[in-house]
Amino acid sequence: MSVPEQNVTTAPAAQQRAAIADLLHGVAPVADELGARFAAAGHELALVGGPVRDALLRRPTKDVDLTTDAPPERILELIDGWADAVWTIGIEFGTVGLRKNGHELEITTYRSESYDPRSRKPEVSYGTSLVEDLRRRDFAVNAMAARLPGYEFVDPFGGLADLGRKALRTPGRPEDSFGDDPLRMLRAARFASQLGFTVAPDVVEAMTAMAGRIEIVSAERVRDELSKLVSGPHPREGLALLVDTGLAAHVLPELPKLRLEIDEHHRHKDVYEHSLIVLEQAIAQEEDGPDLVLRLAALLHDIGKPRTRRFEEGGRVSFHHHEMVGAKMTRKRLTALRYPKDVVADVSRLVELHLRFHGYGSGEWTDSAVRRYVRDAGPLLSRLHKLTRADCTTRNKRKADRLRRTYDELEARIDRLAEEEELAAMRPELDGNQIQEILGIAPGPAVGKAYKFLLELRLDRGIIGPEAAAEELRRWAGEQGIGA
């Protein structure tokens, strides 16, 4: 929770130091000892960036990021024999990690970095000034530091005032900042989502003019920023910024394409606005913090509509099979963004299933259809419940109430069948060994066919008992010419 504006902008230096020291809690003795160690060797060390910002906003953070004028080789010398463990996976970018008394810290040499227009990797050069190091950072709210030991507050670019205004500016010209690292344009949208900050007009203007530069950034870095944006408390603000600046056209082009034109003859929902509302309504149902799979499914559930839109007689508009088309599009986009295979599969499956409930009508489904609904959703059933409920954005209160009551009834039927039939297991009543024994056959394709038959039998008729299942199996096998 952010502190009141006056507390952020006018807090005396002593309070700022106290807030930053309080952030460190148990790690403070380690940070102080390390700062003294660097100072004794004639080097600077400062807590920097996000941890300082979050301390002043009274937000918890797991990061302890430090910066120094010492080059990486010197950092290794200074912590040798002092740190409990050291890792150098980021040393080519000037970063050394360490563990001391159970606390993990990262120390990065003052640096500046920029992208060659033809390369995805930044060129890193080291500096000797804390202020210059802060100048090259993405935003003024991340360009504050606290020198160690003692937590002397350093804010050369007005980051503290920006915290009070909830504003996002760059330390220098935004064109220079985004030229150094185009990913910072996505970070602006991410901070709008995470912190609810307003992005300064000149920053928005630069993002719009330079949107195409994001193409040079690796898919993995884009994915990570997009995930943080979608998982933030205010994703609508961040997503709208991506769309309005043209960045979305490069990183998630399906999103701006949802802005279908609506004329006086062909009226239908604004699919883009509808998708943002569905996202917000899905978030309102979360129980244990941000659910990235649910949020992505809510955002992308209708991306098949632009491709499937048809104008029918009488001014009607149809989107036949948009859920199937959308599932394929979702799979392709998330794969291109290098999301893990399980995330790709789960989000795509939810997009594919999000319309299934609308075949339920006013309760016409048989128990067999309900079982198949559960079987097809599998472990995603809880998320499918939330997505389906979130997808109701009608302003017609009567219609909304009817849809809610109908889905309540479906969930109640699922719960009843689950209690009666162990619905979650959803397996045939006979296993492979029993199939072989009953039919007198060896392992092979015929066993798999028999298993599928028994699963369909289970879905159609529920639990009928092992003896009845065996009788049905023998009858089926006889028709198929399988077994004795």
Coordinates of C-alpha atoms in Angstrom, one line a residue:
M1 CA 0.0 0.0 0.0
S2 CA 1.5 3.4 -1.0
V3 CA 1.9 6.0 1.6
P4 CA 0.0 9.3 1.4
E5 CA 1.3 11.8 -1.0
Q6 CA 2.5 14.3 1.6
N7 CA 4.4 11.5 3.5
V8 CA 6.2 10.5 0.3
T9 CA 7.1 14.0 -0.9
T10 CA 8.0 15.8 2.3
A11 CA 9.3 13.1 4.6
P12 CA 12.6 14.4 6.1
A13 CA 15.8 12.6 5.3
A14 CA 15.8 10.8 8.6
Q15 CA 12.4 9.2 7.9
Q16 CA 13.6 8.2 4.4
R17 CA 16.6 6.5 5.9
A18 CA 14.5 4.8 8.5
A19 CA 12.0 3.6 5.8
I20 CA 14.8 2.1 3.7
A21 CA 16.5 0.5 6.7
D22 CA 13.2 -0.9 7.9
L23 CA 12.8 -2.5 4.4
L24 CA 15.9 -4.6 5.0
H25 CA 14.8 -6.0 8.3
G26 CA 17.1 -8.9 9.1
V27 CA 19.4 -8.2 6.2
A28 CA 20.3 -4.8 7.5
P29 CA 23.4 -6.0 9.6
V30 CA 24.7 -7.8 6.5
A31 CA 24.2 -4.8 4.3
D32 CA 25.8 -2.4 6.8
E33 CA 28.8 -4.8 7.2
L34 CA 29.2 -5.1 3.5
G35 CA 28.9 -1.3 3.0
A36 CA 31.6 -0.8 5.6
R37 CA 33.8 -3.4 3.9
F38 CA 33.6 -1.6 0.6
A39 CA 34.1 1.8 2.2
A40 CA 37.3 0.6 4.0
A41 CA 38.6 -0.5 0.6
G42 CA 37.9 2.9 -0.9
H43 CA 34.8 1.9 -2.9
E44 CA 31.1 3.1 -2.8
L45 CA 28.2 0.8 -2.2
A46 CA 24.5 1.7 -2.4
L47 CA 21.1 0.1 -2.2
V48 CA 19.4 1.1 -5.5
G49 CA 16.3 1.0 -7.7
G50 CA 13.2 -1.0 -6.9
P51 CA 14.0 -1.9 -3.3
V52 CA 14.4 1.9 -2.5
R53 CA 11.2 2.7 -4.3
D54 CA 9.2 0.0 -2.6
A55 CA 10.6 1.0 0.8
L56 CA 9.3 4.5 0.3
L57 CA 5.9 3.1 -0.8
R58 CA 5.9 0.7 2.1
R59 CA 5.6 -2.2 -0.3
P60 CA 7.3 -5.5 0.5
T61 CA 10.2 -6.7 -1.7
K62 CA 12.4 -9.7 -1.9
D63 CA 15.2 -8.0 -3.8
V64 CA 18.3 -6.5 -2.3
D65 CA 20.0 -4.8 -5.2
L66 CA 23.2 -3.0 -4.7
T67 CA 25.4 -0.9 -7.0
T68 CA 29.1 0.0 -6.7
D69 CA 32.0 1.7 -8.4
A70 CA 34.1 -1.4 -8.0
P71 CA 34.4 -3.5 -11.2
P72 CA 33.2 -7.1 -11.0
E73 CA 36.7 -8.5 -10.4
R74 CA 37.2 -6.2 -7.4
I75 CA 33.7 -7.1 -6.0
L76 CA 34.8 -10.8 -6.1
E77 CA 38.0 -9.9 -4.2
L78 CA 36.1 -7.9 -1.5
I79 CA 33.5 -10.6 -0.8
D80 CA 36.0 -13.5 -1.0
G81 CA 36.1 -15.3 2.4
W82 CA 33.2 -13.1 3.7
A83 CA 30.3 -14.4 1.7
D84 CA 28.9 -17.8 2.4
A85 CA 28.3 -18.4 -1.3
V86 CA 29.0 -16.5 -4.6
W87 CA 27.6 -16.8 -8.1
T88 CA 28.7 -15.1 -11.2
I89 CA 26.0 -16.0 -13.7
G90 CA 25.5 -12.3 -14.5
I91 CA 29.1 -11.2 -14.4
E92 CA 29.3 -10.4 -18.1
F93 CA 26.7 -7.6 -17.3
G94 CA 28.6 -6.5 -14.2
T95 CA 26.5 -8.4 -11.6
V96 CA 27.8 -10.7 -8.8
G97 CA 25.4 -12.5 -6.5
L98 CA 26.1 -13.6 -3.0
R99 CA 24.6 -15.2 0.1
K100 CA 25.4 -14.2 3.6
N101 CA 23.7 -15.5 6.8
G102 CA 20.8 -16.8 4.7
H103 CA 20.3 -13.5 2.8
E104 CA 20.8 -13.1 -0.9
L105 CA 22.1 -9.9 -2.5
E106 CA 23.2 -8.8 -5.9
I107 CA 25.9 -6.2 -6.5
T108 CA 26.2 -4.5 -10.0
T109 CA 29.0 -2.2 -11.1
Y110 CA 27.9 1.3 -12.1
R111 CA 27.1 0.9 -15.8
S112 CA 25.4 2.1 -18.9
E113 CA 24.1 -0.1 -21.6
S114 CA 22.7 0.4 -25.1
Y115 CA 21.4 -1.8 -27.9
D116 CA 23.0 -2.0 -31.3
P117 CA 20.1 -1.8 -33.8
R118 CA 21.2 -5.2 -35.2
S119 CA 21.6 -7.1 -31.9
R120 CA 19.3 -8.4 -29.2
K121 CA 22.0 -8.2 -26.6
P122 CA 22.9 -4.9 -24.9
E123 CA 26.4 -3.5 -24.9
V124 CA 27.6 -2.8 -21.4
S125 CA 30.2 -0.3 -20.2
Y126 CA 31.2 0.5 -16.6
G127 CA 31.1 3.8 -14.9
T128 CA 32.5 5.5 -11.8
S129 CA 29.6 7.7 -10.7
L130 CA 26.5 6.8 -8.7
V131 CA 24.5 9.7 -10.2
E132 CA 25.5 8.7 -13.8
D133 CA 24.5 5.1 -13.0
L134 CA 21.1 6.4 -11.8
R135 CA 20.8 8.5 -14.9
R136 CA 20.8 5.5 -17.1
R137 CA 18.0 3.7 -15.2
D138 CA 14.6 3.4 -16.7
F139 CA 12.4 5.7 -14.6
A140 CA 13.0 8.4 -12.0
V141 CA 11.2 6.4 -9.3
N142 CA 13.8 3.7 -9.9
A143 CA 16.7 6.1 -10.0
M144 CA 16.9 6.6 -6.2
A145 CA 19.6 5.1 -3.9
A146 CA 20.7 4.8 -0.3
R147 CA 24.4 4.8 0.3
L148 CA 25.8 2.2 2.7
P149 CA 26.5 2.2 5.5
G150 CA 24.2 4.8 6.9
Y151 CA 21.4 4.9 4.2
E152 CA 22.2 8.4 2.9
F153 CA 19.3 9.1 0.5
V154 CA 20.3 10.0 -3.1
D155 CA 17.6 11.3 -5.5
P156 CA 19.1 13.4 -8.3
F157 CA 16.1 13.1 -10.7
G158 CA 13.1 13.8 -8.5
G159 CA 11.9 10.2 -8.0
L160 CA 10.5 10.9 -4.6
A161 CA 8.3 13.7 -5.9
D162 CA 7.1 11.3 -8.7
L163 CA 6.1 8.8 -6.1
G164 CA 4.0 11.4 -4.4
R165 CA 2.3 12.2 -7.7
K166 CA 2.1 8.6 -8.8
A167 CA 3.8 9.7 -12.0
L168 CA 6.3 7.8 -14.3
R169 CA 9.0 9.9 -16.0
T170 CA 12.4 9.0 -17.3
P171 CA 15.6 10.5 -15.7
G172 CA 16.5 12.1 -19.0
R173 CA 14.9 12.2 -22.4
P174 CA 12.6 9.2 -22.9
E175 CA 13.9 8.7 -26.4
D176 CA 17.4 8.2 -25.0
S177 CA 16.1 5.8 -22.3
F178 CA 14.2 3.7 -24.8
G179 CA 17.0 3.8 -27.3
D180 CA 19.3 2.3 -24.6
D181 CA 16.8 -0.5 -23.9
P182 CA 13.5 -0.7 -25.8
L183 CA 12.1 -3.1 -23.2
R184 CA 11.6 -0.1 -20.9
M185 CA 8.6 0.9 -23.0
L186 CA 6.9 -2.3 -21.8
R187 CA 8.1 -1.6 -18.3
A188 CA 6.2 1.7 -18.4
A189 CA 3.0 -0.3 -19.1
R190 CA 3.9 -2.8 -16.4
F191 CA 4.4 -0.1 -13.8
A192 CA 1.1 1.4 -14.8
S193 CA -0.4 -2.0 -14.0
Q194 CA 1.6 -2.8 -10.9
L195 CA 1.6 0.6 -9.2
G196 CA -1.3 2.4 -10.8
F197 CA 1.0 5.2 -11.9
T198 CA 0.2 7.6 -14.7
V199 CA 2.8 7.7 -17.5
A200 CA 4.0 11.2 -18.4
P201 CA 2.9 12.6 -21.8
D202 CA 6.4 12.9 -23.2
V203 CA 7.0 9.2 -22.3
V204 CA 3.8 8.1 -24.0
E205 CA 4.8 10.1 -27.0
A206 CA 8.2 8.5 -27.2
M207 CA 6.7 5.0 -26.7
T208 CA 4.3 5.7 -29.7
A209 CA 7.1 6.9 -31.9
M210 CA 9.5 4.1 -31.0
A211 CA 7.1 1.2 -30.7
G212 CA 8.7 -0.7 -33.5
R213 CA 12.0 -0.8 -31.6
I214 CA 10.6 -3.5 -29.3
E215 CA 11.1 -6.0 -32.1
I216 CA 14.8 -6.2 -31.2
V217 CA 14.1 -7.4 -27.7
S218 CA 14.0 -11.2 -27.1
A219 CA 10.7 -13.0 -26.8
E220 CA 11.6 -14.2 -23.3
R221 CA 12.2 -10.6 -22.0
V222 CA 8.9 -9.5 -23.6
R223 CA 7.1 -12.5 -22.1
D224 CA 8.3 -11.7 -18.6
E225 CA 7.2 -8.1 -18.7
L226 CA 3.9 -9.0 -20.2
S227 CA 3.3 -11.6 -17.4
K228 CA 4.1 -9.0 -14.7
L229 CA 1.8 -6.5 -16.4
V230 CA -1.1 -9.0 -16.7
S231 CA -0.6 -10.1 -13.1
G232 CA -0.6 -6.6 -11.7
P233 CA -3.5 -5.0 -9.7
H234 CA -4.4 -2.6 -12.6
P235 CA -3.8 -4.6 -15.8
R236 CA -6.4 -2.6 -17.8
E237 CA -4.2 0.5 -17.5
G238 CA -1.1 -1.3 -18.7
L239 CA -2.9 -3.1 -21.6
A240 CA -4.6 0.1 -22.7
L241 CA -1.2 1.8 -22.8
L242 CA 0.2 -1.0 -25.0
V243 CA -2.7 -0.7 -27.4
D244 CA -2.8 3.1 -27.5
T245 CA 0.9 3.5 -28.2
G246 CA 1.0 0.7 -30.8
L247 CA 3.3 -1.5 -28.7
A248 CA 0.6 -4.2 -28.6
A249 CA 0.7 -4.5 -32.4
H250 CA 4.3 -5.8 -32.0
V251 CA 4.0 -8.0 -28.9
L252 CA 0.4 -9.0 -28.7
P253 CA -1.2 -8.0 -32.1
E254 CA -4.4 -10.0 -31.4
L255 CA -5.4 -7.5 -28.7
P256 CA -5.7 -4.3 -30.8
K257 CA -7.4 -6.3 -33.5
L258 CA -10.3 -6.9 -31.1
R259 CA -11.2 -3.2 -31.7
L260 CA -13.8 -4.2 -34.3
E261 CA -15.5 -1.3 -36.1
I262 CA -19.1 -0.9 -35.2
D263 CA -21.4 0.9 -37.7
E264 CA -25.1 1.8 -37.5
H265 CA -26.1 -1.3 -39.5
H266 CA -24.0 -4.0 -37.8
R267 CA -24.1 -3.5 -34.1
H268 CA -22.4 -5.8 -31.7
K269 CA -20.3 -5.7 -28.5
D270 CA -17.0 -3.9 -28.5
V271 CA -14.9 -7.1 -28.2
Y272 CA -11.8 -5.2 -26.9
E273 CA -13.7 -3.5 -24.1
H274 CA -15.6 -6.8 -23.4
S275 CA -12.3 -8.7 -23.0
L276 CA -10.9 -6.1 -20.5
I277 CA -14.1 -6.4 -18.5
V278 CA -13.9 -10.2 -18.6
L279 CA -10.3 -9.9 -17.3
E280 CA -11.4 -7.7 -14.4
Q281 CA -14.3 -10.0 -13.5
A282 CA -12.0 -13.0 -13.6
I283 CA -9.6 -11.2 -11.3
A284 CA -12.4 -10.5 -8.9
Q285 CA -12.9 -14.2 -8.4
E286 CA -9.2 -15.0 -7.6
E287 CA -8.7 -16.6 -4.2
D288 CA -5.0 -17.0 -3.7
G289 CA -3.4 -14.1 -5.6
P290 CA -2.9 -13.5 -9.3
D291 CA -3.6 -16.5 -11.5
L292 CA -1.6 -15.9 -14.7
V293 CA -3.4 -18.8 -16.6
L294 CA -6.8 -17.5 -15.8
R295 CA -5.9 -13.9 -16.6
L296 CA -4.4 -14.8 -20.0
A297 CA -7.4 -16.9 -20.8
A298 CA -9.8 -14.1 -19.9
L299 CA -7.8 -11.6 -22.0
L300 CA -7.5 -13.9 -25.0
H301 CA -10.8 -15.8 -24.9
D302 CA -12.3 -13.9 -27.8
I303 CA -9.3 -13.3 -30.1
G304 CA -10.8 -15.6 -32.7
K305 CA -13.7 -13.3 -33.3
P306 CA -12.1 -10.9 -35.8
R307 CA -11.2 -13.9 -38.1
T308 CA -14.6 -15.5 -37.8
R309 CA -16.8 -12.4 -38.0
R310 CA -19.6 -12.7 -40.6
F311 CA -22.4 -10.3 -41.4
E312 CA -25.7 -12.1 -41.6
E313 CA -29.1 -11.1 -43.0
G314 CA -31.0 -8.7 -40.9
G315 CA -27.9 -6.9 -39.6
R316 CA -26.8 -9.8 -37.4
V317 CA -23.2 -10.6 -36.8
S318 CA -21.9 -14.1 -36.2
F319 CA -18.6 -15.5 -34.9
H320 CA -19.1 -19.2 -35.5
H321 CA -16.4 -21.4 -34.0
H322 CA -14.4 -18.5 -32.8
E323 CA -13.5 -20.5 -29.7
M324 CA -11.7 -23.1 -31.8
V325 CA -10.0 -20.6 -33.9
G326 CA -9.1 -18.5 -30.9
A327 CA -7.6 -21.6 -29.1
K328 CA -5.2 -22.1 -32.1
M329 CA -4.3 -18.5 -32.2
T330 CA -3.7 -18.5 -28.5
R331 CA -1.4 -21.5 -28.8
K332 CA 0.6 -19.9 -31.6
R333 CA 1.0 -16.5 -29.8
L334 CA 2.0 -17.9 -26.4
T335 CA 4.4 -20.3 -28.0
A336 CA 6.0 -17.4 -29.9
L337 CA 6.4 -15.6 -26.6
R338 CA 8.2 -18.6 -25.2
Y339 CA 5.6 -19.4 -22.5
P340 CA 6.1 -22.8 -20.8
K341 CA 4.3 -25.6 -22.5
D342 CA 1.9 -26.2 -19.6
V343 CA 0.8 -22.5 -19.6
V344 CA 0.3 -22.6 -23.4
A345 CA -1.8 -25.8 -23.1
D346 CA -3.9 -24.6 -20.2
V347 CA -4.7 -21.2 -21.6
S348 CA -5.5 -22.6 -25.0
R349 CA -7.8 -25.2 -23.5
L350 CA -9.7 -22.6 -21.5
V351 CA -10.2 -20.5 -24.6
E352 CA -11.4 -23.6 -26.5
L353 CA -13.9 -24.5 -23.7
H354 CA -15.2 -21.0 -22.7
L355 CA -18.4 -21.3 -24.8
R356 CA -19.3 -24.8 -23.8
F357 CA -21.6 -23.8 -21.1
H358 CA -23.9 -21.9 -23.5
G359 CA -25.1 -25.2 -24.8
Y360 CA -26.5 -26.0 -21.4
G361 CA -29.5 -23.9 -22.1
S362 CA -31.8 -23.9 -19.1
G363 CA -30.6 -27.2 -17.9
E364 CA -31.2 -29.5 -20.8
W365 CA -27.9 -31.3 -20.4
T366 CA -28.0 -35.0 -19.4
D367 CA -25.8 -36.3 -16.7
S368 CA -23.7 -37.7 -19.5
A369 CA -23.1 -34.2 -20.9
V370 CA -22.2 -32.9 -17.5
R371 CA -19.7 -35.7 -17.0
R372 CA -18.1 -34.9 -20.4
Y373 CA -17.9 -31.2 -19.4
V374 CA -16.0 -32.2 -16.3
R375 CA -13.9 -34.7 -18.2
D376 CA -12.9 -32.2 -20.9
A377 CA -12.1 -29.4 -18.4
G378 CA -10.0 -31.8 -16.2
P379 CA -7.9 -30.0 -13.7
L380 CA -8.9 -26.7 -15.3
L381 CA -12.5 -27.0 -14.1
S382 CA -12.2 -24.4 -11.3
R383 CA -10.7 -21.9 -13.7
L384 CA -13.3 -22.7 -16.3
H385 CA -16.0 -21.9 -13.8
K386 CA -14.4 -18.5 -13.1
L387 CA -13.9 -17.8 -16.8
T388 CA -17.4 -18.7 -17.8
R389 CA -18.9 -16.5 -15.0
A390 CA -16.6 -13.6 -15.9
D391 CA -17.6 -13.9 -19.6
C392 CA -21.1 -12.6 -18.7
T393 CA -20.8 -8.8 -19.2
T394 CA -24.4 -8.0 -20.3
R395 CA -26.0 -4.9 -18.8
N396 CA -29.4 -6.6 -18.9
K397 CA -29.8 -7.5 -15.2
R398 CA -32.5 -10.0 -15.8
K399 CA -30.3 -11.9 -18.4
A400 CA -27.3 -11.7 -16.1
D401 CA -29.3 -13.1 -13.1
R402 CA -30.6 -15.9 -15.3
L403 CA -27.1 -16.9 -16.5
R404 CA -25.8 -16.8 -13.0
R405 CA -28.6 -19.0 -11.7
T406 CA -28.2 -21.4 -14.5
Y407 CA -24.5 -21.8 -13.9
D408 CA -25.1 -22.2 -10.2
E409 CA -27.4 -25.1 -11.1
L410 CA -24.7 -26.6 -13.3
E411 CA -22.1 -26.4 -10.6
A412 CA -24.6 -28.0 -8.1
R413 CA -25.1 -30.9 -10.6
I414 CA -21.3 -31.3 -10.9
D415 CA -21.0 -31.4 -7.1
R416 CA -23.7 -33.9 -6.8
L417 CA -22.3 -36.2 -9.4
A418 CA -18.8 -35.8 -8.0
E419 CA -20.1 -36.9 -4.6
E420 CA -22.0 -39.8 -6.0
E421 CA -19.6 -41.1 -8.6
E422 CA -16.1 -39.9 -7.7
L423 CA -16.3 -37.7 -10.8
A424 CA -12.8 -36.3 -10.5
A425 CA -11.3 -39.7 -11.1
M426 CA -13.3 -40.3 -14.3
R427 CA -11.9 -43.7 -15.1
P428 CA -13.5 -46.8 -16.4
E429 CA -14.6 -49.4 -13.8
L430 CA -12.2 -52.0 -15.2
D431 CA -8.5 -51.5 -15.7
G432 CA -6.2 -52.8 -18.4
N433 CA -5.4 -56.0 -16.6
Q434 CA -9.1 -56.8 -16.0
I435 CA -9.8 -56.1 -19.7
Q436 CA -7.2 -58.6 -20.8
E437 CA -8.4 -61.2 -18.3
I438 CA -12.1 -60.9 -19.2
L439 CA -11.4 -60.9 -23.0
G440 CA -8.5 -63.3 -22.9
I441 CA -6.3 -61.0 -24.9
A442 CA -2.6 -59.9 -24.7
P443 CA -1.5 -56.3 -24.2
G444 CA -1.9 -54.4 -27.5
P445 CA -4.1 -51.9 -29.4
A446 CA -7.2 -53.9 -28.6
V447 CA -6.8 -53.2 -24.9
G448 CA -6.7 -49.5 -25.6
K449 CA -9.8 -49.6 -27.8
A450 CA -11.6 -51.5 -25.0
Y451 CA -10.5 -49.0 -22.4
K452 CA -11.9 -46.1 -24.5
F453 CA -15.2 -48.0 -24.9
L454 CA -15.4 -48.4 -21.1
L455 CA -14.6 -44.7 -20.6
E456 CA -17.4 -43.7 -22.9
L457 CA -19.7 -46.1 -21.1
R458 CA -18.7 -44.5 -17.8
L459 CA -19.4 -41.0 -19.2
D460 CA -22.8 -42.1 -20.7
R461 CA -24.2 -44.1 -17.8
G462 CA -22.1 -43.3 -14.7
I463 CA -21.1 -46.1 -12.3
I464 CA -22.9 -49.3 -13.2
G465 CA -20.7 -51.8 -11.2
P466 CA -17.9 -54.1 -12.3
E467 CA -20.1 -57.0 -13.3
A468 CA -22.4 -54.9 -15.6
A469 CA -19.3 -53.2 -17.0
A470 CA -17.8 -56.6 -17.8
E471 CA -21.0 -57.7 -19.5
E472 CA -21.1 -54.6 -21.6
L473 CA -17.4 -55.2 -22.5
R474 CA -18.0 -58.7 -23.7
R475 CA -20.9 -57.6 -25.8
W476 CA -18.8 -54.8 -27.4
A477 CA -15.9 -57.1 -27.9
G478 CA -18.1 -59.6 -29.7
E479 CA -19.4 -56.9 -32.1
Q480 CA -15.8 -55.9 -32.7
G481 CA -14.5 -59.4 -33.2
I482 CA -12.1 -59.1 -30.3
G483 CA -11.2 -61.9 -27.9
A484 CA -12.6 -65.4 -27.7

